[in-house]
Tab-separated table of C-alpha atoms in Angstrom:
chain	number	residue	atom	x	y	z
A	1016	MET	CA	-146.668	-89.284	-27.345
A	1017	PRO	CA	-146.638	-90.999	-23.916
A	1018	SER	CA	-148.159	-89.061	-21.068
A	1019	ALA	CA	-145.965	-87.777	-18.253
A	1020	PRO	CA	-145.755	-90.022	-15.188
A	1021	PRO	CA	-147.566	-88.893	-12.039
A	1022	PRO	CA	-145.540	-86.910	-9.492
A	1023	PRO	CA	-143.412	-89.446	-7.622
A	1024	ARG	CA	-144.164	-90.029	-3.956
A	1025	THR	CA	-141.137	-92.241	-3.342
A	1026	LEU	CA	-137.502	-91.656	-4.257
A	1027	VAL	CA	-135.109	-94.600	-4.444
A	1028	LEU	CA	-131.445	-93.632	-4.301
A	1029	GLY	CA	-129.219	-96.333	-5.724
A	1030	ALA	CA	-132.059	-97.552	-7.938
A	1031	GLY	CA	-129.653	-98.969	-10.505
A	1032	GLY	CA	-128.109	-101.376	-7.996
A	1033	PHE	CA	-129.084	-104.995	-7.501
A	1034	LEU	CA	-131.325	-104.247	-4.502
A	1035	GLY	CA	-132.549	-100.868	-5.722
A	1036	ARG	CA	-134.106	-102.313	-8.856
A	1037	TRP	CA	-135.990	-104.948	-6.860
A	1038	LEU	CA	-137.334	-102.248	-4.567
A	1039	VAL	CA	-138.430	-100.140	-7.545
A	1040	LEU	CA	-140.155	-103.211	-8.997
A	1041	GLU	CA	-141.958	-103.866	-5.712
A	1042	LEU	CA	-143.108	-100.257	-5.374
A	1043	LEU	CA	-144.391	-100.095	-8.948
A	1044	THR	CA	-146.215	-103.398	-8.432
A	1045	ARG	CA	-147.943	-101.781	-5.448
A	1046	GLY	CA	-149.053	-98.874	-7.649
A	1047	GLU	CA	-146.646	-96.377	-6.091
A	1048	PRO	CA	-145.362	-93.507	-8.297
A	1049	VAL	CA	-141.586	-93.846	-8.019
A	1050	ALA	CA	-138.559	-91.737	-8.852
A	1051	ALA	CA	-135.471	-93.838	-9.536
A	1052	ALA	CA	-132.205	-92.009	-8.978
A	1053	VAL	CA	-129.266	-93.262	-11.041
A	1054	ARG	CA	-125.708	-92.008	-11.414
A	1055	GLU	CA	-125.675	-91.867	-15.231
A	1056	PRO	CA	-128.625	-91.241	-17.573
A	1057	ASP	CA	-127.942	-94.510	-19.427
A	1058	ARG	CA	-128.596	-96.439	-16.236
A	1059	GLY	CA	-132.184	-95.202	-16.305
A	1060	GLY	CA	-132.742	-96.900	-19.642
A	1061	GLU	CA	-131.134	-100.095	-18.376
A	1062	LEU	CA	-133.424	-100.045	-15.360
A	1063	ARG	CA	-136.528	-99.616	-17.500
A	1064	ARG	CA	-135.502	-102.532	-19.711
A	1065	TRP	CA	-134.914	-104.710	-16.666
A	1066	LEU	CA	-138.287	-103.755	-15.189
A	1067	ARG	CA	-140.077	-104.592	-18.424
A	1068	THR	CA	-138.431	-108.028	-18.557
A	1069	HIS	CA	-139.961	-108.552	-15.119
A	1070	ASP	CA	-143.453	-107.601	-16.337
A	1071	ALA	CA	-143.499	-104.209	-14.616
A	1072	ASP	CA	-145.573	-101.302	-15.867
A	1073	ASP	CA	-143.128	-98.396	-15.767
A	1074	ALA	CA	-145.685	-95.710	-16.625
A	1075	ALA	CA	-145.496	-94.421	-13.042
A	1076	LEU	CA	-141.678	-94.324	-13.066
A	1077	THR	CA	-139.649	-91.117	-13.182
A	1078	THR	CA	-135.880	-91.327	-13.582
A	1079	VAL	CA	-133.510	-88.649	-12.337
A	1080	THR	CA	-129.750	-88.346	-12.352
A	1081	ALA	CA	-128.328	-87.998	-8.859
A	1082	ASP	CA	-125.033	-88.323	-7.053
A	1083	VAL	CA	-125.192	-88.888	-3.292
A	1084	THR	CA	-121.569	-87.846	-2.904
A	1085	ARG	CA	-122.600	-84.247	-3.664
A	1086	PRO	CA	-124.674	-81.858	-1.529
A	1087	GLY	CA	-128.278	-81.671	-2.695
A	1088	LEU	CA	-127.683	-85.097	-4.295
A	1089	GLY	CA	-126.251	-83.289	-7.297
A	1090	LEU	CA	-129.782	-82.854	-8.652
A	1091	SER	CA	-130.477	-80.306	-11.334
A	1092	PRO	CA	-133.039	-77.631	-10.383
A	1093	GLU	CA	-135.472	-79.246	-12.811
A	1094	ASP	CA	-135.121	-82.700	-11.267
A	1095	ASP	CA	-135.298	-81.319	-7.743
A	1096	ALA	CA	-138.583	-79.608	-8.641
A	1097	ARG	CA	-139.928	-82.877	-10.076
A	1098	LEU	CA	-139.424	-84.434	-6.642
A	1099	ALA	CA	-141.405	-81.823	-4.716
A	1100	GLU	CA	-144.163	-84.325	-3.787
A	1101	VAL	CA	-141.802	-87.016	-2.486
A	1102	ARG	CA	-142.828	-88.276	0.952
A	1103	ASP	CA	-140.645	-91.402	1.291
A	1104	VAL	CA	-136.925	-91.609	0.557
A	1105	HIS	CA	-135.035	-94.899	0.405
A	1106	ASN	CA	-131.267	-94.505	0.486
A	1107	LEU	CA	-129.794	-97.703	-0.918
A	1108	ALA	CA	-126.844	-95.931	-2.522
A	1109	ALA	CA	-123.487	-97.174	-1.273
A	1110	ARG	CA	-120.141	-98.363	-2.486
A	1111	TYR	CA	-120.035	-102.049	-1.642
A	1112	ARG	CA	-116.681	-103.682	-2.231
A	1113	PHE	CA	-113.921	-105.049	-0.074
A	1114	GLY	CA	-110.440	-103.655	-0.467
A	1115	LEU	CA	-111.562	-100.038	-0.749
A	1116	THR	CA	-109.520	-97.222	0.694
A	1117	ARG	CA	-111.053	-94.791	3.133
A	1118	ALA	CA	-111.008	-92.100	0.438
A	1119	GLN	CA	-112.975	-94.397	-1.868
A	1120	ALA	CA	-115.540	-95.547	0.701
A	1121	GLU	CA	-116.441	-92.394	2.617
A	1122	PRO	CA	-117.905	-90.202	-0.174
A	1123	ALA	CA	-120.860	-92.555	-0.728
A	1124	ASN	CA	-121.117	-94.497	2.518
A	1125	LEU	CA	-120.669	-91.647	4.995
A	1126	HIS	CA	-121.006	-88.287	3.245
A	1127	GLY	CA	-123.670	-89.696	0.911
A	1128	ALA	CA	-125.743	-90.862	3.872
A	1129	LEU	CA	-125.700	-87.346	5.304
A	1130	HIS	CA	-126.427	-85.733	1.935
A	1131	ALA	CA	-129.505	-87.950	1.542
A	1132	LEU	CA	-130.605	-86.991	5.051
A	1133	HIS	CA	-130.164	-83.253	4.535
A	1134	TRP	CA	-131.952	-83.376	1.177
A	1135	SER	CA	-134.838	-85.325	2.729
A	1136	ALA	CA	-135.208	-82.552	5.306
A	1137	THR	CA	-136.082	-80.158	2.458
A	1138	ARG	CA	-139.142	-82.167	1.363
A	1139	PRO	CA	-142.290	-80.467	2.714
A	1140	ARG	CA	-144.335	-83.703	2.559
A	1141	LEU	CA	-141.669	-86.036	3.955
A	1142	ARG	CA	-143.057	-89.045	5.791
A	1143	ARG	CA	-139.857	-91.096	6.281
A	1144	LEU	CA	-136.250	-91.617	5.259
A	1145	VAL	CA	-135.251	-95.279	5.105
A	1146	HIS	CA	-131.499	-95.792	5.255
A	1147	LEU	CA	-129.960	-99.167	4.399
A	1148	SER	CA	-127.143	-100.266	6.673
A	1149	GLY	CA	-126.165	-103.867	7.492
A	1150	TYR	CA	-126.703	-106.476	10.192
A	1151	ARG	CA	-123.224	-105.905	11.669
A	1152	VAL	CA	-123.978	-102.166	11.771
A	1153	GLY	CA	-126.162	-100.059	14.023
A	1154	ARG	CA	-126.234	-102.299	17.091
A	1155	ASP	CA	-125.122	-99.498	19.402
A	1156	PRO	CA	-128.324	-98.107	21.007
A	1157	GLN	CA	-126.591	-94.752	21.569
A	1158	PRO	CA	-124.361	-94.107	18.561
A	1159	ARG	CA	-121.719	-91.388	18.646
A	1160	TYR	CA	-120.895	-89.115	15.756
A	1161	PRO	CA	-118.548	-87.569	14.942
A	1162	LEU	CA	-115.693	-89.528	16.454
A	1163	ASP	CA	-112.278	-88.136	17.187
A	1164	ALA	CA	-109.612	-88.658	14.530
A	1165	ARG	CA	-107.712	-91.305	16.486
A	1166	THR	CA	-110.804	-93.451	17.110
A	1167	THR	CA	-111.892	-93.127	13.481
A	1168	THR	CA	-108.486	-94.148	12.168
A	1169	ALA	CA	-108.394	-97.148	14.510
A	1170	ARG	CA	-111.826	-98.256	13.364
A	1171	TYR	CA	-110.793	-98.159	9.713
A	1172	ALA	CA	-107.643	-100.129	10.509
A	1173	ARG	CA	-109.584	-102.788	12.427
A	1174	LEU	CA	-112.620	-103.230	10.190
A	1175	GLY	CA	-111.573	-102.144	6.732
A	1176	ALA	CA	-112.926	-99.213	4.773
A	1177	TYR	CA	-116.271	-100.685	3.715
A	1178	GLU	CA	-117.568	-101.751	7.119
A	1179	ALA	CA	-116.047	-98.776	8.949
A	1180	SER	CA	-117.615	-96.271	6.546
A	1181	LYS	CA	-121.012	-97.973	6.819
A	1182	LEU	CA	-120.786	-97.912	10.627
A	1183	LEU	CA	-119.986	-94.207	10.551
A	1184	GLY	CA	-122.750	-93.500	8.029
A	1185	ASP	CA	-125.294	-95.325	10.169
A	1186	ALA	CA	-124.236	-93.458	13.303
A	1187	ALA	CA	-124.197	-90.129	11.467
A	1188	VAL	CA	-127.798	-90.364	10.248
A	1189	ARG	CA	-129.093	-91.697	13.573
A	1190	VAL	CA	-127.504	-88.827	15.460
A	1191	THR	CA	-128.372	-86.118	12.930
A	1192	ALA	CA	-131.938	-87.059	11.895
A	1193	PRO	CA	-133.585	-86.031	15.195
A	1194	ARG	CA	-131.797	-82.682	15.064
A	1195	LEU	CA	-133.271	-82.052	11.617
A	1196	GLY	CA	-136.705	-83.411	12.505
A	1197	VAL	CA	-136.451	-86.177	9.885
A	1198	PRO	CA	-138.330	-89.411	10.707
A	1199	LEU	CA	-135.743	-92.148	10.158
A	1200	THR	CA	-135.673	-95.917	9.850
A	1201	THR	CA	-132.418	-97.793	9.445
A	1202	VAL	CA	-132.804	-101.246	7.937
A	1203	ASN	CA	-129.938	-103.631	8.651
A	1204	PRO	CA	-130.125	-106.669	6.360
A	1205	SER	CA	-127.990	-109.761	6.575
A	1206	SER	CA	-126.185	-111.180	3.542
A	1207	VAL	CA	-128.623	-110.839	0.646
A	1208	ILE	CA	-129.080	-113.855	-1.605
A	1209	GLY	CA	-131.032	-113.970	-4.846
A	1210	HIS	CA	-134.750	-114.054	-5.540
A	1211	SER	CA	-136.433	-116.940	-3.722
A	1212	LEU	CA	-137.916	-118.397	-6.933
A	1213	THR	CA	-135.212	-117.700	-9.518
A	1214	GLY	CA	-131.999	-117.008	-7.611
A	1215	GLU	CA	-131.582	-113.819	-9.634
A	1216	ALA	CA	-129.599	-110.793	-8.476
A	1217	GLY	CA	-127.897	-111.862	-5.320
A	1218	GLN	CA	-124.645	-110.397	-4.069
A	1219	TYR	CA	-121.322	-111.644	-5.394
A	1220	LEU	CA	-119.446	-110.684	-2.227
A	1221	GLY	CA	-119.450	-112.118	1.270
A	1222	LEU	CA	-121.125	-115.526	1.373
A	1223	ALA	CA	-120.994	-115.763	-2.419
A	1224	GLN	CA	-117.199	-115.701	-2.233
A	1225	LEU	CA	-117.277	-118.721	0.067
A	1226	VAL	CA	-119.612	-120.503	-2.352
A	1227	ARG	CA	-117.225	-119.709	-5.219
A	1228	GLN	CA	-114.294	-121.199	-3.308
A	1229	LEU	CA	-116.438	-124.218	-2.420
A	1230	HIS	CA	-117.494	-124.781	-6.026
A	1231	ARG	CA	-113.938	-124.483	-7.318
A	1232	GLY	CA	-112.501	-126.881	-4.760
A	1233	ARG	CA	-110.607	-124.162	-2.917
A	1234	LEU	CA	-112.279	-124.446	0.486
A	1235	PRO	CA	-110.565	-127.414	2.178
A	1236	LEU	CA	-111.104	-125.820	5.601
A	1237	LEU	CA	-113.974	-123.538	6.564
A	1238	PRO	CA	-113.069	-120.469	8.649
A	1239	GLY	CA	-115.001	-120.258	11.910
A	1240	THR	CA	-116.441	-122.589	14.497
A	1241	ARG	CA	-119.397	-124.944	14.739
A	1242	ARG	CA	-121.424	-121.945	16.008
A	1243	THR	CA	-120.446	-119.377	13.368
A	1244	PHE	CA	-123.601	-117.721	12.077
A	1245	LEU	CA	-123.711	-115.947	8.718
A	1246	PRO	CA	-127.411	-115.154	8.234
A	1247	VAL	CA	-129.082	-114.561	4.881
A	1248	VAL	CA	-132.235	-112.963	3.495
A	1249	THR	CA	-133.714	-113.224	0.014
A	1250	VAL	CA	-133.748	-110.106	-2.118
A	1251	ASP	CA	-137.507	-110.319	-2.734
A	1252	HIS	CA	-138.344	-110.462	0.975
A	1253	LEU	CA	-136.033	-107.546	1.706
A	1254	ALA	CA	-137.598	-105.478	-1.091
A	1255	ARG	CA	-141.075	-106.127	0.299
A	1256	PHE	CA	-139.904	-105.221	3.789
A	1257	LEU	CA	-138.358	-101.950	2.631
A	1258	ALA	CA	-141.470	-101.021	0.655
A	1259	ALA	CA	-143.672	-101.608	3.699
A	1260	THR	CA	-141.494	-99.743	6.190
A	1261	PRO	CA	-142.690	-96.118	5.772
A	1262	ALA	CA	-146.335	-97.037	6.275
A	1263	HIS	CA	-145.672	-99.053	9.438
A	1264	ASP	CA	-143.035	-97.041	11.290
A	1265	ASP	CA	-144.206	-93.955	13.129
A	1266	ALA	CA	-141.564	-93.373	15.828
A	1267	PRO	CA	-139.012	-90.620	15.193
A	1268	VAL	CA	-136.190	-93.181	14.840
A	1269	ARG	CA	-136.479	-96.913	14.218
A	1270	ALA	CA	-133.927	-99.627	13.460
A	1271	HIS	CA	-134.680	-103.111	12.106
A	1272	THR	CA	-132.357	-106.074	11.620
A	1273	VAL	CA	-133.703	-108.240	8.794
A	1274	LEU	CA	-132.546	-111.827	8.399
A	1275	ASP	CA	-134.100	-115.226	7.868
A	1276	PRO	CA	-134.158	-117.022	11.236
A	1277	ALA	CA	-134.161	-120.344	9.392
A	1278	THR	CA	-130.541	-119.764	8.333
A	1279	PRO	CA	-128.468	-122.688	9.677
A	1280	VAL	CA	-125.070	-122.187	11.283
A	1281	LEU	CA	-122.353	-121.669	8.699
A	1282	PRO	CA	-120.893	-125.218	8.640
A	1283	ASP	CA	-124.358	-126.674	8.038
A	1284	LEU	CA	-125.154	-123.999	5.454
A	1285	ILE	CA	-121.973	-124.769	3.497
A	1286	ALA	CA	-122.653	-128.505	3.753
A	1287	LEU	CA	-126.133	-127.992	2.268
A	1288	LEU	CA	-124.704	-125.978	-0.618
A	1289	ALA	CA	-121.937	-128.507	-1.233
A	1290	ASP	CA	-124.507	-131.284	-1.461
A	1291	HIS	CA	-126.629	-129.263	-3.883
A	1292	LEU	CA	-123.681	-128.312	-6.082
A	1293	ASP	CA	-122.304	-131.859	-5.919
A	1294	VAL	CA	-118.893	-130.783	-4.685
A	1295	ARG	CA	-116.745	-131.879	-1.754
A	1296	PRO	CA	-117.534	-130.012	1.491
A	1297	PRO	CA	-114.733	-128.606	3.651
A	1298	ARG	CA	-112.869	-131.283	5.608
A	1299	GLY	CA	-112.949	-129.282	8.821
A	1300	LEU	CA	-112.846	-125.899	10.487
A	1301	ILE	CA	-110.033	-123.421	10.978
A	1302	PRO	CA	-110.190	-120.660	13.614
A	1303	VAL	CA	-110.567	-117.162	12.187
A	1304	PRO	CA	-107.590	-115.769	14.174
A	1305	LEU	CA	-105.365	-118.388	12.497
A	1306	VAL	CA	-106.730	-117.497	9.059
A	1307	ARG	CA	-105.784	-113.868	9.730
A	1308	ARG	CA	-102.176	-114.883	10.357
A	1309	LEU	CA	-101.834	-117.043	7.261
A	1310	PRO	CA	-100.921	-115.572	3.845
A	1311	ARG	CA	-103.933	-114.637	1.747
A	1312	THR	CA	-102.389	-116.493	-1.190
A	1313	LEU	CA	-102.757	-119.650	0.881
A	1314	THR	CA	-106.210	-119.105	2.406
A	1315	GLY	CA	-107.917	-117.191	-0.424
A	1316	ALA	CA	-109.777	-115.248	2.290
A	1317	ASP	CA	-110.299	-111.504	2.015
A	1318	PRO	CA	-109.323	-110.075	5.428
A	1319	GLU	CA	-112.373	-107.781	5.466
A	1320	THR	CA	-114.767	-110.706	5.160
A	1321	LEU	CA	-113.432	-112.319	8.318
A	1322	THR	CA	-115.120	-109.750	10.574
A	1323	PHE	CA	-118.467	-111.185	9.424
A	1324	LEU	CA	-117.565	-114.708	10.625
A	1325	SER	CA	-118.939	-114.450	14.135
A	1326	GLU	CA	-120.962	-116.488	16.602
A	1327	ASP	CA	-123.088	-113.404	17.341
A	1328	ARG	CA	-126.877	-113.553	17.200
A	1329	TYR	CA	-129.047	-110.577	16.295
A	1330	ASP	CA	-132.231	-109.045	17.684
A	1331	THR	CA	-134.908	-109.151	14.979
A	1332	ALA	CA	-137.914	-108.454	17.235
A	1333	SER	CA	-138.782	-105.059	15.731
A	1334	ALA	CA	-138.429	-106.344	12.166
A	1335	ASP	CA	-140.576	-109.370	13.013
A	1336	ARG	CA	-143.317	-107.112	14.389
A	1337	LEU	CA	-143.297	-104.932	11.277
A	1338	ALA	CA	-143.332	-107.967	8.996
A	1339	THR	CA	-146.318	-109.404	10.847
A	1340	ALA	CA	-148.183	-106.099	10.656
A	1341	ALA	CA	-147.446	-105.885	6.921
A	1342	GLY	CA	-148.413	-109.513	6.282
A	1343	LEU	CA	-144.895	-110.532	5.239
A	1344	ALA	CA	-143.208	-113.890	5.733
A	1345	HIS	CA	-139.846	-115.222	4.628
A	1346	PRO	CA	-140.068	-117.584	1.650
A	1347	PRO	CA	-138.808	-121.168	2.131
A	1348	LEU	CA	-135.067	-120.868	2.581
A	1349	LEU	CA	-133.658	-124.151	1.299
A	1350	PRO	CA	-135.138	-123.830	-2.223
A	1351	ALA	CA	-134.012	-120.187	-2.288
A	1352	LEU	CA	-130.441	-121.184	-1.431
A	1353	ARG	CA	-130.478	-123.820	-4.148
A	1354	HIS	CA	-131.775	-121.382	-6.772
A	1355	TRP	CA	-129.216	-118.767	-5.735
A	1356	SER	CA	-126.198	-121.060	-5.748
A	1357	THR	CA	-127.216	-122.541	-9.096
A	1358	ARG	CA	-127.505	-119.021	-10.499
A	1359	LEU	CA	-124.115	-118.033	-9.084
A	1360	VAL	CA	-122.482	-120.941	-10.887
A	1361	ALA	CA	-124.321	-120.191	-14.138
A	1362	GLU	CA	-123.217	-116.546	-13.981
A	1363	GLY	CA	-119.623	-117.394	-13.191
A	1364	PHE	CA	-119.968	-115.712	-9.792
A	1365	GLY	CA	-120.431	-112.307	-11.342
A	1366	THR	CA	-118.235	-112.636	-14.404
A	1367	ALA	CA	-121.036	-113.523	-16.834
């Protein structure tokens, strides 16, 4: 009979997701006893099988069933007791899809963020809560939460339910964590592509949707300008960064924007991918405001994705300092993009 795993010191919420499993793999590789929180018990078995196919020793892995949309994470008393030694909590649980309604997005992305925070405050050995946001989120140095009903409604109308709920969730934890005495780091990654060596497990939304249109000959004009910047980061670098964060952050509240500075501007990025996939690149550019006015049946563009097509640049100084202290460096980007796009095609952009 196998022996019981050691008491977990790290809890990963959203461990069954594409990024959560890579973080669990990284932590186990570092010898860290990990608790993986999944929504359904069957997902725990799937995670273990995936870890074993990636040569992980899962002897130090504990799986628990949790639901961030419920107070106390919906943990049973037995599972809550098994997590008594947890010192680091990574909240990667979110509902990531465009076209959500507010009622669909808020339970995980806003209320779930606060539930993870309040549960973390009950851990007597807590060292840090790491909350995953996004690079278009958390740029306000003095976030406000809660907002009045009119402002909240306007934000949902302008941004769409996914981005608006993530903005509110980020603000909520940043405002509330100091009141609870919870050390907090928010990590704001750019668009996450697949593993730098295999292309495995990238996102099928955002930039991947543009690559799908490109590959299928449905991107005659690229939305944006010559300066549009849609940064990326590989999933393996982001997992290493997340794993290193609790040991290197000691301020009460930290925020890091993580992206690969080698990312070219969007027109050049799409041209590189078109060349690799041996397809015709877009013939030109079309301003985003014009795309918004055209029928979606004509453009094929999801309105919520257009808010990400910006000329903005992002301050990565704090993330760069942490990466240097932890001995981390981004892997070569061009091979990673090639592996990822090849994998996207092979997987039918998420349908296989």
